CSV table of C-alpha atoms in Angstrom, one decimal:
chain,number,residue,atom,x,y,z
A,1,UNK,CA,21.8,2.9,-20.3
A,2,UNK,CA,20.7,6.5,-19.6
A,3,UNK,CA,17.4,5.2,-18.5
A,4,UNK,CA,19.0,2.9,-15.9
A,5,UNK,CA,21.4,5.7,-14.6
A,6,UNK,CA,18.4,8.0,-14.3
A,7,UNK,CA,16.5,5.4,-12.3
A,8,UNK,CA,19.5,4.7,-10.0
A,9,UNK,CA,19.9,8.4,-9.4
A,10,UNK,CA,16.5,8.6,-7.8
A,11,UNK,CA,16.9,5.2,-5.9
A,12,UNK,CA,17.5,5.6,-2.2
A,13,UNK,CA,20.0,2.8,-2.3
A,14,UNK,CA,22.3,5.0,-4.3
A,15,UNK,CA,21.9,8.3,-2.4
A,16,UNK,CA,25.1,10.3,-2.5
A,17,UNK,CA,26.3,8.9,-5.9
A,18,UNK,CA,26.9,10.9,-9.0
A,19,UNK,CA,25.8,9.7,-12.5
A,20,UNK,CA,29.5,9.0,-13.2
A,21,UNK,CA,29.7,6.9,-10.0
A,22,UNK,CA,26.5,5.0,-11.0
A,23,UNK,CA,27.9,4.3,-14.5
A,24,UNK,CA,30.9,2.6,-12.9
A,25,UNK,CA,28.9,0.7,-10.3
A,26,UNK,CA,26.3,-0.7,-12.7
A,27,UNK,CA,29.0,-1.8,-15.2
A,28,UNK,CA,30.2,-4.2,-12.5
A,29,UNK,CA,26.8,-5.6,-11.7
A,30,UNK,CA,24.9,-8.6,-13.0
A,31,UNK,CA,21.5,-7.2,-14.0
A,32,UNK,CA,18.7,-7.3,-16.6
A,33,UNK,CA,15.5,-5.3,-17.3
A,34,UNK,CA,12.0,-6.6,-17.9
A,35,UNK,CA,8.8,-4.9,-18.9
A,36,UNK,CA,5.4,-5.8,-17.3
A,37,UNK,CA,1.9,-5.1,-18.5
A,38,UNK,CA,-0.8,-3.7,-16.3
A,39,UNK,CA,-2.2,-6.4,-14.0
A,40,UNK,CA,0.6,-8.8,-14.7
A,41,UNK,CA,1.8,-11.0,-11.8
A,42,UNK,CA,5.5,-10.2,-11.1
A,43,UNK,CA,6.1,-12.6,-8.3
A,44,UNK,CA,4.0,-15.2,-6.4
A,45,UNK,CA,4.0,-16.2,-2.7
A,46,UNK,CA,6.8,-18.7,-2.2
A,47,UNK,CA,8.7,-17.8,-5.3
A,48,UNK,CA,12.5,-17.8,-4.9
A,49,UNK,CA,14.6,-15.1,-6.5
A,50,UNK,CA,18.2,-14.0,-6.4
A,51,UNK,CA,17.3,-10.6,-7.8
A,52,UNK,CA,16.3,-7.3,-6.2
A,53,UNK,CA,14.0,-5.1,-8.2
A,54,UNK,CA,14.2,-1.4,-8.9
A,55,UNK,CA,11.3,0.2,-10.7
A,56,UNK,CA,12.4,2.1,-13.9
A,57,UNK,CA,8.8,3.2,-14.6
A,58,UNK,CA,5.3,2.2,-13.6
A,59,UNK,CA,3.9,1.1,-10.2
A,60,UNK,CA,4.2,-2.2,-8.4
A,61,UNK,CA,2.0,-3.4,-5.5
A,62,UNK,CA,2.5,-6.2,-3.0
A,63,UNK,CA,-0.8,-7.8,-2.1
A,64,UNK,CA,-1.6,-10.4,0.5
A,65,UNK,CA,-4.8,-12.3,1.4
A,66,UNK,CA,-5.6,-12.1,5.1
A,67,UNK,CA,-7.1,-14.9,7.1
A,68,UNK,CA,-10.4,-13.1,6.8
A,69,UNK,CA,-10.2,-13.5,3.0
A,70,UNK,CA,-9.6,-9.8,2.4
A,71,UNK,CA,-7.1,-9.0,-0.2
A,72,UNK,CA,-5.0,-6.0,0.9
A,73,UNK,CA,-2.3,-3.8,-0.5
A,74,UNK,CA,0.9,-4.2,1.7
A,75,UNK,CA,3.2,-1.9,-0.2
A,76,UNK,CA,2.9,0.5,-3.2
A,77,UNK,CA,6.1,1.2,-5.1
A,78,UNK,CA,6.9,3.6,-7.9
A,79,UNK,CA,9.9,4.8,-10.0
A,80,UNK,CA,13.3,4.4,-8.2
A,81,UNK,CA,11.9,2.3,-5.4
A,82,UNK,CA,13.1,-1.2,-4.5
A,83,UNK,CA,11.2,-4.4,-3.9
A,84,UNK,CA,12.1,-8.0,-3.2
A,85,UNK,CA,14.8,-7.2,-0.6
A,86,UNK,CA,13.3,-9.5,2.1
A,87,UNK,CA,12.9,-12.3,-0.4
A,88,UNK,CA,16.5,-11.9,-1.7
A,89,UNK,CA,18.3,-11.5,1.7
A,90,UNK,CA,16.2,-13.6,4.1
A,91,UNK,CA,17.0,-17.2,5.0
A,92,UNK,CA,13.8,-18.4,3.4
A,93,UNK,CA,14.7,-16.5,0.2
A,94,UNK,CA,11.0,-16.5,-0.9
A,95,UNK,CA,8.3,-13.8,-1.5
A,96,UNK,CA,5.7,-13.5,1.3
A,97,UNK,CA,3.3,-11.5,-0.9
A,98,UNK,CA,2.2,-11.4,-4.5
A,99,UNK,CA,3.6,-8.6,-6.6
A,100,UNK,CA,1.5,-7.0,-9.4
A,101,UNK,CA,2.1,-4.4,-12.0
A,102,UNK,CA,-0.5,-1.7,-11.4
A,103,UNK,CA,0.3,-0.1,-14.7
A,104,UNK,CA,2.5,-0.8,-17.7
A,105,UNK,CA,6.1,-0.5,-16.6
A,106,UNK,CA,9.7,-1.6,-16.6
A,107,UNK,CA,11.9,-2.9,-13.8
A,108,UNK,CA,15.7,-3.3,-13.3
A,109,UNK,CA,16.7,-6.5,-11.6
A,110,UNK,CA,20.2,-6.6,-9.9
A,111,UNK,CA,21.6,-9.9,-8.7
A,112,UNK,CA,22.0,-10.4,-5.0
A,113,UNK,CA,25.8,-11.2,-5.4
A,114,UNK,CA,26.3,-7.8,-7.1
A,115,UNK,CA,24.4,-6.0,-4.2
A,116,UNK,CA,26.7,-7.8,-1.7
A,117,UNK,CA,29.8,-6.6,-3.6
A,118,UNK,CA,28.5,-3.1,-3.6
A,119,UNK,CA,27.8,-3.2,0.1
A,120,UNK,CA,31.2,-4.7,0.8
A,121,UNK,CA,33.1,-2.1,-1.2
A,122,UNK,CA,31.1,1.0,-0.6
A,123,UNK,CA,30.3,2.3,2.9
A,124,UNK,CA,27.8,4.8,1.5
A,125,UNK,CA,25.7,2.1,-0.2
A,126,UNK,CA,26.1,-0.1,2.9
A,127,UNK,CA,24.6,2.7,5.1
A,128,UNK,CA,21.9,3.3,2.6
A,129,UNK,CA,20.7,-0.3,2.5
A,130,UNK,CA,20.7,-0.5,6.3
A,131,UNK,CA,18.5,2.6,6.4
A,132,UNK,CA,16.2,1.2,3.8
A,133,UNK,CA,15.6,-2.1,5.6
A,134,UNK,CA,15.1,-0.1,8.9
A,135,UNK,CA,12.5,2.0,7.1
A,136,UNK,CA,10.8,-1.1,5.8
A,137,UNK,CA,10.5,-2.5,9.3
A,138,UNK,CA,9.0,0.8,10.5
A,139,UNK,CA,6.5,0.7,7.6
A,140,UNK,CA,5.3,-2.8,8.5
A,141,UNK,CA,5.1,-1.9,12.2
A,142,UNK,CA,2.9,1.1,11.2
A,143,UNK,CA,0.8,-1.1,9.1
A,144,UNK,CA,0.3,-3.5,12.0
A,145,UNK,CA,-0.7,-0.7,14.2
A,146,UNK,CA,-3.1,0.6,11.5
A,147,UNK,CA,-4.8,-2.8,11.4
A,148,UNK,CA,-5.2,-2.8,15.2
A,149,UNK,CA,-7.8,0.0,14.9
A,150,UNK,CA,-11.3,-1.2,14.1
A,151,UNK,CA,-12.9,2.2,13.5
A,152,UNK,CA,-12.6,3.9,10.1
A,153,UNK,CA,-12.1,7.3,11.7
A,154,UNK,CA,-9.3,5.9,13.8
A,155,UNK,CA,-7.6,4.4,10.7
A,156,UNK,CA,-7.9,7.8,8.9
A,157,UNK,CA,-6.6,9.6,11.9
A,158,UNK,CA,-3.6,7.2,12.3
A,159,UNK,CA,-2.7,7.5,8.6
A,160,UNK,CA,-2.9,11.3,8.6
A,161,UNK,CA,-1.0,11.8,11.9
A,162,UNK,CA,1.7,9.4,10.9
A,163,UNK,CA,2.1,11.1,7.5
A,164,UNK,CA,2.4,14.6,8.9
A,165,UNK,CA,4.8,13.3,11.6
A,166,UNK,CA,7.2,12.3,8.8
A,167,UNK,CA,6.9,15.7,7.1
A,168,UNK,CA,6.9,17.8,10.2
A,169,UNK,CA,4.0,19.9,9.1
A,170,UNK,CA,0.2,19.9,9.4
A,171,UNK,CA,-0.6,18.9,5.8
A,172,UNK,CA,-0.3,15.7,3.8
A,173,UNK,CA,-0.9,14.9,0.1
A,174,UNK,CA,-2.4,11.5,-0.2
A,175,UNK,CA,-0.4,9.7,-3.0
A,176,UNK,CA,-3.2,7.2,-3.7
A,177,UNK,CA,-6.6,7.4,-5.3
A,178,UNK,CA,-9.6,7.1,-2.9
A,179,UNK,CA,-10.1,3.5,-4.0
A,180,UNK,CA,-6.5,2.6,-3.3
A,181,UNK,CA,-6.4,4.5,-0.1
A,182,UNK,CA,-9.5,2.7,1.1
A,183,UNK,CA,-7.9,-0.6,0.1
A,184,UNK,CA,-4.8,0.3,2.0
A,185,UNK,CA,-6.9,1.1,5.1
A,186,UNK,CA,-8.8,-2.1,4.6
A,187,UNK,CA,-12.2,-0.3,4.4
A,188,UNK,CA,-14.7,0.3,1.7
A,189,UNK,CA,-14.4,3.4,-0.5
A,190,UNK,CA,-17.9,4.7,0.3
A,191,UNK,CA,-17.1,4.3,4.1
A,192,UNK,CA,-13.8,6.2,3.6
A,193,UNK,CA,-15.5,9.0,1.7
A,194,UNK,CA,-18.3,9.3,4.3
A,195,UNK,CA,-16.0,9.5,7.3
A,196,UNK,CA,-13.7,12.0,5.5
A,197,UNK,CA,-16.7,14.2,4.9
A,198,UNK,CA,-17.7,13.9,8.5
A,199,UNK,CA,-14.3,14.9,9.7
A,200,UNK,CA,-14.3,17.8,7.3
A,201,UNK,CA,-17.8,18.9,8.3
A,202,UNK,CA,-16.7,18.8,11.9
A,203,UNK,CA,-13.8,21.1,10.9
A,204,UNK,CA,-11.2,18.6,12.2
A,205,UNK,CA,-9.5,18.4,8.8
A,206,UNK,CA,-9.7,20.5,5.6
A,207,UNK,CA,-9.7,18.6,2.3
A,208,UNK,CA,-8.6,20.2,-1.0
A,209,UNK,CA,-8.2,17.6,-3.7
A,210,UNK,CA,-5.6,15.1,-2.5
A,211,UNK,CA,-4.3,17.5,0.1
A,212,UNK,CA,-5.5,17.2,3.7
A,213,UNK,CA,-4.8,19.9,6.3
A,214,UNK,CA,-5.2,19.2,10.0
A,215,UNK,CA,-7.3,21.8,11.7
A,216,UNK,CA,-7.8,20.2,15.1
A,217,UNK,CA,-4.9,17.9,15.8
A,218,UNK,CA,-6.0,17.1,19.4
A,219,UNK,CA,-9.3,15.7,18.0
A,220,UNK,CA,-7.5,13.3,15.7
A,221,UNK,CA,-5.2,12.2,18.5
A,222,UNK,CA,-8.3,11.8,20.7
A,223,UNK,CA,-9.7,9.4,18.1
A,224,UNK,CA,-6.7,7.0,18.5
A,225,UNK,CA,-7.3,6.9,22.3
A,226,UNK,CA,-11.0,6.2,22.2
A,227,UNK,CA,-13.4,3.9,20.3
A,228,UNK,CA,-16.0,6.6,20.1
A,229,UNK,CA,-15.7,10.3,19.2
A,230,UNK,CA,-17.6,13.3,20.4
A,231,UNK,CA,-16.7,16.5,18.6
């Protein structure tokens, strides 16, 4: 039970709730936990489910095959984050992507009816879930805009500028490996590394490990307005 309470404590759905609050809330919910092995398929496209997932440990990815045949990562979720909300609450009540366990992990599944009761009885949780779904819509809109750029430099610029906009600074720590980042941008890893080196050599960004610092913001913004770039 301590493991579940710790997970709920870092879950955005339960922001503002104390461990004691969470103990009382979860005791009224219908839920179960399940472990997954690395590479295991958690959900398939078209699968119906009345349960929303909250990751206790491990990493979960939602993947979708585009019409071009490219398999891309749509979302990347880790401890405390939710998945399956659209499948649970939409009229279709089905998954639109395939969910995979990126590494060995464990997930808490809470029944839809329990979530409805929490929302109905607690305005804090109601506000939290509205905020989460709003953020999800924004994330998908950002992903669509990302895919609208054909150039690799443009995709890198969009990702970096969008990330620093959220933090309010001029630095961003990339939470993904180069391979996963390339996959997220729908480009090859060698191409991503090559263009990052070019941007670094041109002193537009500074790269230290996974941290990227913007040196010339106007140059990154210029990339998004033009198909070609002249330093």
